[in-house]
Amino acid sequence: MEQSVCGIVMPISSIDGCGESHWKDVYGILEEAIIDAKFKANLVSNSDDVGVIQKRIIQNLYENPIVICDVSGKNPNVMFELGMRLAFDKPTIIVKDDETAYSFDTSSIEHIEYPRDLRFTEIVKFKSKLTVKIKSTFDKSLNDPSYTTFLKHFGEFKVAKIETKEVSGQEMILDEIRNLKHIVANIETRRVMPRATHDISICSKQHSISDVELVAELLQNCSQVQKYQVKFVRPDHPHLEITLVDKSSYDEVEAIVTEHLPDARLNRRR
């Protein structure tokens, strides 16, 4: 029987005077407590799938049966991900070190504390308490129809959901190939055209990829364009970055762009 996953949301880089090695130790402590509770530990940013990391995080925040969130240091990403999990109103356990103050919005939720200096005897007590909390929280979420982590304490709310659909293996592979192409395109853009070397940046998120590609072909035949690059901020959010032979030709190039991408936002580099 496959183990249920207990997701972990926590800092992983230096914050509030604690370095990466500190957070690796904390992760090890949380992992031991989770294993003792008969769950499999996994950072919500981790996945066996290749894909966009933000999509992966949101999917895990929604799907993981239970999540532990370490708000120590009040890392902005951690607090944002905790907010999303609470919006889903699914089993969530909050932990923090004894030097981090409570946040007003979540202070009504029980926080399990551990010593920031990770003193052995106190950590042993913390792990034991956390293991019991994981088991009891998960069991209650399964057996108590009125169970709520946060939202229902304040009234009746419509709990956020993620719509899912089944796709064929071929569709999934094609989607991942498109994601990889966009990632590679961004890497190539940073390699070939370093930041701030372009003369015109065009945000064309209101237009289709085919519209942007048409403009790119027109620019290829424009004598005033030294080089151009299509950069994907997201898979559905293309930018055009253009370097001119002569900056006096701004108007000529912008006329081509505005004719075919009327809702695009143009930014000139002076």
PDB file of C-alpha atoms in Angstrom:
ATOM      1  CA  MET A   1       0.000   0.000   0.000  1.00  0.00           C
ATOM      2  CA  GLU A   2       1.435   3.356  -1.048  1.00  0.00           C
ATOM      3  CA  GLN A   3       2.099   5.845   1.765  1.00  0.00           C
ATOM      4  CA  SER A   4       0.106   9.063   1.901  1.00  0.00           C
ATOM      5  CA  VAL A   5       2.155  12.202   1.307  1.00  0.00           C
ATOM      6  CA  CYS A   6       2.624  14.883   3.926  1.00  0.00           C
ATOM      7  CA  GLY A   7       3.651  18.055   2.120  1.00  0.00           C
ATOM      8  CA  ILE A   8       6.149  20.479   3.635  1.00  0.00           C
ATOM      9  CA  VAL A   9       6.179  24.230   3.139  1.00  0.00           C
ATOM     10  CA  MET A  10       9.233  25.879   4.677  1.00  0.00           C
ATOM     11  CA  PRO A  11      12.175  28.211   4.008  1.00  0.00           C
ATOM     12  CA  ILE A  12      15.066  26.587   2.155  1.00  0.00           C
ATOM     13  CA  SER A  13      17.449  29.543   1.755  1.00  0.00           C
ATOM     14  CA  SER A  14      18.969  32.024   4.220  1.00  0.00           C
ATOM     15  CA  ILE A  15      16.487  34.183   6.107  1.00  0.00           C
ATOM     16  CA  ASP A  16      16.299  35.877   9.515  1.00  0.00           C
ATOM     17  CA  GLY A  17      19.891  34.908  10.380  1.00  0.00           C
ATOM     18  CA  CYS A  18      19.416  31.219   9.556  1.00  0.00           C
ATOM     19  CA  GLY A  19      21.405  29.757   6.663  1.00  0.00           C
ATOM     20  CA  GLU A  20      20.644  26.907   4.270  1.00  0.00           C
ATOM     21  CA  SER A  21      22.273  24.311   6.544  1.00  0.00           C
ATOM     22  CA  HIS A  22      19.890  25.287   9.362  1.00  0.00           C
ATOM     23  CA  TRP A  23      16.856  24.671   7.138  1.00  0.00           C
ATOM     24  CA  LYS A  24      18.273  21.346   5.976  1.00  0.00           C
ATOM     25  CA  ASP A  25      18.446  20.307   9.630  1.00  0.00           C
ATOM     26  CA  VAL A  26      14.884  21.505  10.207  1.00  0.00           C
ATOM     27  CA  TYR A  27      13.691  19.561   7.154  1.00  0.00           C
ATOM     28  CA  GLY A  28      15.356  16.431   8.559  1.00  0.00           C
ATOM     29  CA  ILE A  29      13.520  16.915  11.862  1.00  0.00           C
ATOM     30  CA  LEU A  30      10.146  17.382  10.154  1.00  0.00           C
ATOM     31  CA  GLU A  31      10.821  14.391   7.926  1.00  0.00           C
ATOM     32  CA  GLU A  32      11.525  12.125  10.913  1.00  0.00           C
ATOM     33  CA  ALA A  33       8.252  13.169  12.589  1.00  0.00           C
ATOM     34  CA  ILE A  34       6.338  12.574   9.358  1.00  0.00           C
ATOM     35  CA  ILE A  35       7.875   9.118   8.850  1.00  0.00           C
ATOM     36  CA  ASP A  36       6.993   8.216  12.459  1.00  0.00           C
ATOM     37  CA  ALA A  37       3.395   9.149  11.613  1.00  0.00           C
ATOM     38  CA  LYS A  38       3.535   6.672   8.674  1.00  0.00           C
ATOM     39  CA  PHE A  39       3.486   9.343   5.969  1.00  0.00           C
ATOM     40  CA  LYS A  40       5.933  10.173   3.198  1.00  0.00           C
ATOM     41  CA  ALA A  41       7.580  13.608   3.498  1.00  0.00           C
ATOM     42  CA  ASN A  42       7.801  15.821   0.412  1.00  0.00           C
ATOM     43  CA  LEU A  43       8.455  19.511  -0.196  1.00  0.00           C
ATOM     44  CA  VAL A  44       5.492  20.885  -2.151  1.00  0.00           C
ATOM     45  CA  SER A  45       7.953  22.244  -4.733  1.00  0.00           C
ATOM     46  CA  ASN A  46       9.159  18.707  -5.476  1.00  0.00           C
ATOM     47  CA  SER A  47       7.602  16.441  -8.091  1.00  0.00           C
ATOM     48  CA  ASP A  48       8.432  13.476 -10.290  1.00  0.00           C
ATOM     49  CA  ASP A  49       7.041  15.459 -13.224  1.00  0.00           C
ATOM     50  CA  VAL A  50       8.931  17.991 -15.302  1.00  0.00           C
ATOM     51  CA  GLY A  51       6.955  21.210 -15.494  1.00  0.00           C
ATOM     52  CA  VAL A  52       6.481  24.780 -14.358  1.00  0.00           C
ATOM     53  CA  ILE A  53       7.412  24.979 -10.671  1.00  0.00           C
ATOM     54  CA  GLN A  54       4.547  27.313  -9.694  1.00  0.00           C
ATOM     55  CA  LYS A  55       2.014  24.913 -11.221  1.00  0.00           C
ATOM     56  CA  ARG A  56       3.630  22.029  -9.354  1.00  0.00           C
ATOM     57  CA  ILE A  57       3.492  23.877  -6.013  1.00  0.00           C
ATOM     58  CA  ILE A  58      -0.170  24.812  -6.401  1.00  0.00           C
ATOM     59  CA  GLN A  59      -1.087  21.263  -7.441  1.00  0.00           C
ATOM     60  CA  ASN A  60       0.694  19.785  -4.413  1.00  0.00           C
ATOM     61  CA  LEU A  61      -0.831  22.377  -2.065  1.00  0.00           C
ATOM     62  CA  TYR A  62      -4.236  21.260  -3.302  1.00  0.00           C
ATOM     63  CA  GLU A  63      -3.687  17.501  -3.552  1.00  0.00           C
ATOM     64  CA  ASN A  64      -1.432  16.581  -0.587  1.00  0.00           C
ATOM     65  CA  PRO A  65      -3.614  14.925   2.100  1.00  0.00           C
ATOM     66  CA  ILE A  66      -1.918  16.950   4.849  1.00  0.00           C
ATOM     67  CA  VAL A  67       0.646  19.765   4.826  1.00  0.00           C
ATOM     68  CA  ILE A  68       3.063  21.047   7.468  1.00  0.00           C
ATOM     69  CA  CYS A  69       3.976  24.706   7.102  1.00  0.00           C
ATOM     70  CA  ASP A  70       6.998  26.148   8.920  1.00  0.00           C
ATOM     71  CA  VAL A  71       6.462  29.908   9.162  1.00  0.00           C
ATOM     72  CA  SER A  72       9.751  30.572  10.965  1.00  0.00           C
ATOM     73  CA  GLY A  73      11.298  33.813   9.705  1.00  0.00           C
ATOM     74  CA  LYS A  74       8.011  34.669   7.932  1.00  0.00           C
ATOM     75  CA  ASN A  75       9.391  33.915   4.482  1.00  0.00           C
ATOM     76  CA  PRO A  76       7.048  35.646   1.957  1.00  0.00           C
ATOM     77  CA  ASN A  77       6.781  32.581  -0.295  1.00  0.00           C
ATOM     78  CA  VAL A  78       5.962  30.375   2.680  1.00  0.00           C
ATOM     79  CA  MET A  79       3.271  32.759   3.926  1.00  0.00           C
ATOM     80  CA  PHE A  80       1.743  32.953   0.440  1.00  0.00           C
ATOM     81  CA  GLU A  81       1.673  29.166   0.088  1.00  0.00           C
ATOM     82  CA  LEU A  82       0.174  28.820   3.574  1.00  0.00           C
ATOM     83  CA  GLY A  83      -2.569  31.258   2.531  1.00  0.00           C
ATOM     84  CA  MET A  84      -3.337  29.136  -0.517  1.00  0.00           C
ATOM     85  CA  ARG A  85      -3.512  25.935   1.520  1.00  0.00           C
ATOM     86  CA  LEU A  86      -5.835  27.569   4.044  1.00  0.00           C
ATOM     87  CA  ALA A  87      -8.027  28.770   1.165  1.00  0.00           C
ATOM     88  CA  PHE A  88      -8.407  25.121   0.124  1.00  0.00           C
ATOM     89  CA  ASP A  89      -9.400  24.429   3.780  1.00  0.00           C
ATOM     90  CA  LYS A  90      -7.507  21.158   3.856  1.00  0.00           C
ATOM     91  CA  PRO A  91      -5.582  19.614   6.796  1.00  0.00           C
ATOM     92  CA  THR A  92      -2.715  21.931   7.699  1.00  0.00           C
ATOM     93  CA  ILE A  93      -0.312  22.018  10.636  1.00  0.00           C
ATOM     94  CA  ILE A  94       1.663  25.176  11.365  1.00  0.00           C
ATOM     95  CA  VAL A  95       5.035  25.057  13.119  1.00  0.00           C
ATOM     96  CA  LYS A  96       7.484  27.815  13.957  1.00  0.00           C
ATOM     97  CA  ASP A  97      10.636  28.401  15.943  1.00  0.00           C
ATOM     98  CA  ASP A  98      10.498  30.134  19.331  1.00  0.00           C
ATOM     99  CA  GLU A  99      12.031  33.367  17.989  1.00  0.00           C
ATOM    100  CA  THR A 100       9.395  34.045  15.332  1.00  0.00           C
ATOM    101  CA  ALA A 101       6.396  36.101  16.416  1.00  0.00           C
ATOM    102  CA  TYR A 102       2.851  35.040  15.594  1.00  0.00           C
ATOM    103  CA  SER A 103       1.196  36.597  12.539  1.00  0.00           C
ATOM    104  CA  PHE A 104      -2.114  38.316  13.269  1.00  0.00           C
ATOM    105  CA  ASP A 105      -4.116  36.575  10.522  1.00  0.00           C
ATOM    106  CA  THR A 106      -3.089  33.042  11.502  1.00  0.00           C
ATOM    107  CA  SER A 107      -2.616  33.479  15.252  1.00  0.00           C
ATOM    108  CA  SER A 108      -5.961  31.752  15.894  1.00  0.00           C
ATOM    109  CA  ILE A 109      -4.528  28.490  14.490  1.00  0.00           C
ATOM    110  CA  GLU A 110      -2.451  26.332  16.830  1.00  0.00           C
ATOM    111  CA  HIS A 111       1.305  26.632  16.162  1.00  0.00           C
ATOM    112  CA  ILE A 112       3.680  23.922  17.366  1.00  0.00           C
ATOM    113  CA  GLU A 113       6.938  25.526  18.483  1.00  0.00           C
ATOM    114  CA  TYR A 114      10.493  24.247  18.389  1.00  0.00           C
ATOM    115  CA  PRO A 115      13.720  25.911  19.611  1.00  0.00           C
ATOM    116  CA  ARG A 116      15.607  27.803  16.923  1.00  0.00           C
ATOM    117  CA  ASP A 117      18.903  26.500  18.295  1.00  0.00           C
ATOM    118  CA  LEU A 118      17.531  22.953  17.737  1.00  0.00           C
ATOM    119  CA  ARG A 119      18.412  21.767  21.268  1.00  0.00           C
ATOM    120  CA  PHE A 120      18.293  17.982  21.255  1.00  0.00           C
ATOM    121  CA  THR A 121      15.996  17.319  24.233  1.00  0.00           C
ATOM    122  CA  GLU A 122      13.468  19.953  23.098  1.00  0.00           C
ATOM    123  CA  ILE A 123      13.555  18.699  19.514  1.00  0.00           C
ATOM    124  CA  VAL A 124      12.798  15.164  20.719  1.00  0.00           C
ATOM    125  CA  LYS A 125       9.683  16.536  22.475  1.00  0.00           C
ATOM    126  CA  PHE A 126       8.745  18.579  19.392  1.00  0.00           C
ATOM    127  CA  LYS A 127       9.000  15.586  17.047  1.00  0.00           C
ATOM    128  CA  SER A 128       6.851  13.451  19.322  1.00  0.00           C
ATOM    129  CA  LYS A 129       4.186  16.171  19.574  1.00  0.00           C
ATOM    130  CA  LEU A 130       4.241  16.758  15.816  1.00  0.00           C
ATOM    131  CA  THR A 131       3.871  13.045  15.030  1.00  0.00           C
ATOM    132  CA  VAL A 132       0.776  12.825  17.255  1.00  0.00           C
ATOM    133  CA  LYS A 133      -0.612  16.016  15.690  1.00  0.00           C
ATOM    134  CA  ILE A 134      -0.178  14.666  12.139  1.00  0.00           C
ATOM    135  CA  LYS A 135      -2.047  11.466  12.969  1.00  0.00           C
ATOM    136  CA  SER A 136      -4.886  13.160  14.874  1.00  0.00           C
ATOM    137  CA  THR A 137      -5.360  15.943  12.314  1.00  0.00           C
ATOM    138  CA  PHE A 138      -5.466  13.568   9.384  1.00  0.00           C
ATOM    139  CA  ASP A 139      -7.825  11.136  11.139  1.00  0.00           C
ATOM    140  CA  LYS A 140     -10.172  13.966  12.125  1.00  0.00           C
ATOM    141  CA  SER A 141     -10.267  15.298   8.562  1.00  0.00           C
ATOM    142  CA  LEU A 142     -11.392  11.854   7.364  1.00  0.00           C
ATOM    143  CA  ASN A 143     -13.925  11.073  10.076  1.00  0.00           C
ATOM    144  CA  ASP A 144     -15.410  14.444  11.110  1.00  0.00           C
ATOM    145  CA  PRO A 145     -17.785  15.918   8.466  1.00  0.00           C
ATOM    146  CA  SER A 146     -17.575  19.321  10.168  1.00  0.00           C
ATOM    147  CA  TYR A 147     -13.769  19.390  10.136  1.00  0.00           C
ATOM    148  CA  THR A 148     -12.182  22.663   9.076  1.00  0.00           C
ATOM    149  CA  THR A 149      -8.658  23.975   9.273  1.00  0.00           C
ATOM    150  CA  PHE A 150      -9.482  27.658   9.174  1.00  0.00           C
ATOM    151  CA  LEU A 151     -12.274  29.052   7.006  1.00  0.00           C
ATOM    152  CA  LYS A 152     -15.417  27.632   8.593  1.00  0.00           C
ATOM    153  CA  HIS A 153     -14.534  29.097  11.986  1.00  0.00           C
ATOM    154  CA  PHE A 154     -15.477  32.487  10.535  1.00  0.00           C
ATOM    155  CA  GLY A 155     -18.639  31.661   8.613  1.00  0.00           C
ATOM    156  CA  GLU A 156     -19.745  29.933   5.437  1.00  0.00           C
ATOM    157  CA  PHE A 157     -17.347  30.269   2.539  1.00  0.00           C
ATOM    158  CA  LYS A 158     -16.989  28.605  -0.825  1.00  0.00           C
ATOM    159  CA  VAL A 159     -13.766  26.621  -0.605  1.00  0.00           C
ATOM    160  CA  ALA A 160     -11.326  27.148  -3.481  1.00  0.00           C
ATOM    161  CA  LYS A 161     -10.930  24.195  -5.846  1.00  0.00           C
ATOM    162  CA  ILE A 162      -8.693  23.301  -8.759  1.00  0.00           C
ATOM    163  CA  GLU A 163     -10.455  21.912 -11.802  1.00  0.00           C
ATOM    164  CA  THR A 164      -8.762  18.832 -13.210  1.00  0.00           C
ATOM    165  CA  LYS A 165      -9.309  16.953 -16.440  1.00  0.00           C
ATOM    166  CA  GLU A 166      -8.074  13.711 -17.891  1.00  0.00           C
ATOM    167  CA  VAL A 167      -5.873  13.912 -20.967  1.00  0.00           C
ATOM    168  CA  SER A 168      -4.307  11.272 -23.155  1.00  0.00           C
ATOM    169  CA  GLY A 169      -0.670  10.322 -22.756  1.00  0.00           C
ATOM    170  CA  GLN A 170       0.080  11.933 -26.124  1.00  0.00           C
ATOM    171  CA  GLU A 171      -1.525  15.235 -25.066  1.00  0.00           C
ATOM    172  CA  MET A 172       0.435  15.257 -21.817  1.00  0.00           C
ATOM    173  CA  ILE A 173       3.728  14.613 -23.624  1.00  0.00           C
ATOM    174  CA  LEU A 174       3.025  17.386 -26.151  1.00  0.00           C
ATOM    175  CA  ASP A 175       2.156  19.801 -23.326  1.00  0.00           C
ATOM    176  CA  GLU A 176       5.404  19.012 -21.513  1.00  0.00           C
ATOM    177  CA  ILE A 177       7.383  19.415 -24.741  1.00  0.00           C
ATOM    178  CA  ARG A 178       5.842  22.877 -25.163  1.00  0.00           C
ATOM    179  CA  ASN A 179       6.784  23.747 -21.577  1.00  0.00           C
ATOM    180  CA  LEU A 180      10.355  22.573 -22.170  1.00  0.00           C
ATOM    181  CA  LYS A 181      10.559  24.613 -25.395  1.00  0.00           C
ATOM    182  CA  HIS A 182       9.514  27.720 -23.504  1.00  0.00           C
ATOM    183  CA  ILE A 183      12.066  27.044 -20.742  1.00  0.00           C
ATOM    184  CA  VAL A 184      14.844  26.506 -23.308  1.00  0.00           C
ATOM    185  CA  ALA A 185      13.761  29.658 -25.177  1.00  0.00           C
ATOM    186  CA  ASN A 186      14.102  31.683 -21.982  1.00  0.00           C
ATOM    187  CA  ILE A 187      17.541  30.220 -21.266  1.00  0.00           C
ATOM    188  CA  GLU A 188      18.650  30.978 -24.823  1.00  0.00           C
ATOM    189  CA  THR A 189      17.298  34.512 -24.544  1.00  0.00           C
ATOM    190  CA  ARG A 190      19.343  35.162 -21.425  1.00  0.00           C
ATOM    191  CA  ARG A 191      22.438  33.671 -23.070  1.00  0.00           C
ATOM    192  CA  VAL A 192      22.191  35.399 -26.448  1.00  0.00           C
ATOM    193  CA  MET A 193      20.627  38.678 -25.405  1.00  0.00           C
ATOM    194  CA  PRO A 194      21.771  39.740 -21.916  1.00  0.00           C
ATOM    195  CA  ARG A 195      19.446  41.831 -19.791  1.00  0.00           C
ATOM    196  CA  ALA A 196      18.904  45.465 -20.892  1.00  0.00           C
ATOM    197  CA  THR A 197      20.703  45.156 -24.269  1.00  0.00           C
ATOM    198  CA  HIS A 198      17.488  45.576 -26.273  1.00  0.00           C
ATOM    199  CA  ASP A 199      16.193  48.951 -27.480  1.00  0.00           C
ATOM    200  CA  ILE A 200      12.487  48.069 -27.533  1.00  0.00           C
ATOM    201  CA  SER A 201      10.645  45.617 -25.287  1.00  0.00           C
ATOM    202  CA  ILE A 202       7.115  44.632 -26.358  1.00  0.00           C
ATOM    203  CA  CYS A 203       4.700  42.945 -23.966  1.00  0.00           C
ATOM    204  CA  SER A 204       2.202  41.097 -26.141  1.00  0.00           C
ATOM    205  CA  LYS A 205       0.341  38.925 -23.640  1.00  0.00           C
ATOM    206  CA  GLN A 206      -2.999  40.018 -25.176  1.00  0.00           C
ATOM    207  CA  HIS A 207      -2.074  38.372 -28.483  1.00  0.00           C
ATOM    208  CA  SER A 208      -1.657  34.834 -29.739  1.00  0.00           C
ATOM    209  CA  ILE A 209       1.735  33.257 -30.352  1.00  0.00           C
ATOM    210  CA  SER A 210       0.983  33.187 -34.107  1.00  0.00           C
ATOM    211  CA  ASP A 211       0.450  36.995 -34.088  1.00  0.00           C
ATOM    212  CA  VAL A 212       3.795  37.482 -32.370  1.00  0.00           C
ATOM    213  CA  GLU A 213       5.539  35.118 -34.789  1.00  0.00           C
ATOM    214  CA  LEU A 214       4.098  37.085 -37.734  1.00  0.00           C
ATOM    215  CA  VAL A 215       5.575  40.319 -36.384  1.00  0.00           C
ATOM    216  CA  ALA A 216       8.878  38.541 -35.791  1.00  0.00           C
ATOM    217  CA  GLU A 217       8.970  37.522 -39.480  1.00  0.00           C
ATOM    218  CA  LEU A 218       8.298  41.126 -40.534  1.00  0.00           C
ATOM    219  CA  LEU A 219      11.081  42.368 -38.272  1.00  0.00           C
ATOM    220  CA  GLN A 220      13.442  39.851 -39.849  1.00  0.00           C
ATOM    221  CA  ASN A 221      13.025  41.705 -43.150  1.00  0.00           C
ATOM    222  CA  CYS A 222      13.397  45.172 -41.594  1.00  0.00           C
ATOM    223  CA  SER A 223      16.804  46.708 -42.300  1.00  0.00           C
ATOM    224  CA  GLN A 224      16.666  48.765 -39.099  1.00  0.00           C
ATOM    225  CA  VAL A 225      16.501  45.688 -36.867  1.00  0.00           C
ATOM    226  CA  GLN A 226      19.855  44.312 -35.811  1.00  0.00           C
ATOM    227  CA  LYS A 227      18.378  41.370 -33.915  1.00  0.00           C
ATOM    228  CA  TYR A 228      15.231  40.351 -32.098  1.00  0.00           C
ATOM    229  CA  GLN A 229      14.211  37.651 -29.653  1.00  0.00           C
ATOM    230  CA  VAL A 230      10.882  36.189 -28.580  1.00  0.00           C
ATOM    231  CA  LYS A 231      10.981  35.713 -24.814  1.00  0.00           C
ATOM    232  CA  PHE A 232       8.294  33.811 -22.910  1.00  0.00           C
ATOM    233  CA  VAL A 233       7.585  35.228 -19.461  1.00  0.00           C
ATOM    234  CA  ARG A 234       5.044  32.399 -19.183  1.00  0.00           C
ATOM    235  CA  PRO A 235       3.945  29.864 -21.819  1.00  0.00           C
ATOM    236  CA  ASP A 236       1.057  32.165 -22.808  1.00  0.00           C
ATOM    237  CA  HIS A 237       2.844  35.489 -22.235  1.00  0.00           C
ATOM    238  CA  PRO A 238       5.358  36.343 -25.008  1.00  0.00           C
ATOM    239  CA  HIS A 239       7.635  39.384 -25.141  1.00  0.00           C
ATOM    240  CA  LEU A 240       9.512  40.683 -28.167  1.00  0.00           C
ATOM    241  CA  GLU A 241      12.904  42.231 -27.464  1.00  0.00           C
ATOM    242  CA  ILE A 242      14.395  44.201 -30.351  1.00  0.00           C
ATOM    243  CA  THR A 243      17.841  45.700 -30.858  1.00  0.00           C
ATOM    244  CA  LEU A 244      18.034  48.421 -33.511  1.00  0.00           C
ATOM    245  CA  VAL A 245      20.819  49.338 -35.916  1.00  0.00           C
ATOM    246  CA  ASP A 246      20.076  53.007 -35.283  1.00  0.00           C
ATOM    247  CA  LYS A 247      17.902  54.313 -32.470  1.00  0.00           C
ATOM    248  CA  SER A 248      16.509  56.964 -34.790  1.00  0.00           C
ATOM    249  CA  SER A 249      14.469  54.177 -36.394  1.00  0.00           C
ATOM    250  CA  TYR A 250      12.251  53.656 -33.326  1.00  0.00           C
ATOM    251  CA  ASP A 251       9.154  55.001 -35.098  1.00  0.00           C
ATOM    252  CA  GLU A 252       9.523  52.758 -38.156  1.00  0.00           C
ATOM    253  CA  VAL A 253       9.759  49.601 -36.092  1.00  0.00           C
ATOM    254  CA  GLU A 254       7.007  50.642 -33.691  1.00  0.00           C
ATOM    255  CA  ALA A 255       4.682  51.283 -36.647  1.00  0.00           C
ATOM    256  CA  ILE A 256       5.094  47.642 -37.733  1.00  0.00           C
ATOM    257  CA  VAL A 257       4.396  46.410 -34.221  1.00  0.00           C
ATOM    258  CA  THR A 258       1.346  48.568 -33.496  1.00  0.00           C
ATOM    259  CA  GLU A 259      -0.227  47.662 -36.849  1.00  0.00           C
ATOM    260  CA  HIS A 260      -0.183  43.939 -36.106  1.00  0.00           C
ATOM    261  CA  LEU A 261      -0.201  43.961 -32.268  1.00  0.00           C
ATOM    262  CA  PRO A 262      -2.479  46.915 -31.477  1.00  0.00           C
ATOM    263  CA  ASP A 263      -2.872  46.074 -27.777  1.00  0.00           C
ATOM    264  CA  ALA A 264       0.810  45.423 -27.122  1.00  0.00           C
ATOM    265  CA  ARG A 265       2.698  47.539 -24.591  1.00  0.00           C
ATOM    266  CA  LEU A 266       5.948  49.036 -25.918  1.00  0.00           C
ATOM    267  CA  ASN A 267       8.831  50.178 -23.762  1.00  0.00           C
ATOM    268  CA  ARG A 268      11.798  52.039 -25.207  1.00  0.00           C
ATOM    269  CA  ARG A 269      15.256  51.899 -23.682  1.00  0.00           C
ATOM    270  CA  ARG A 270      16.760  55.358 -23.762  1.00  0.00           C
TER     271      ARG A 270
END
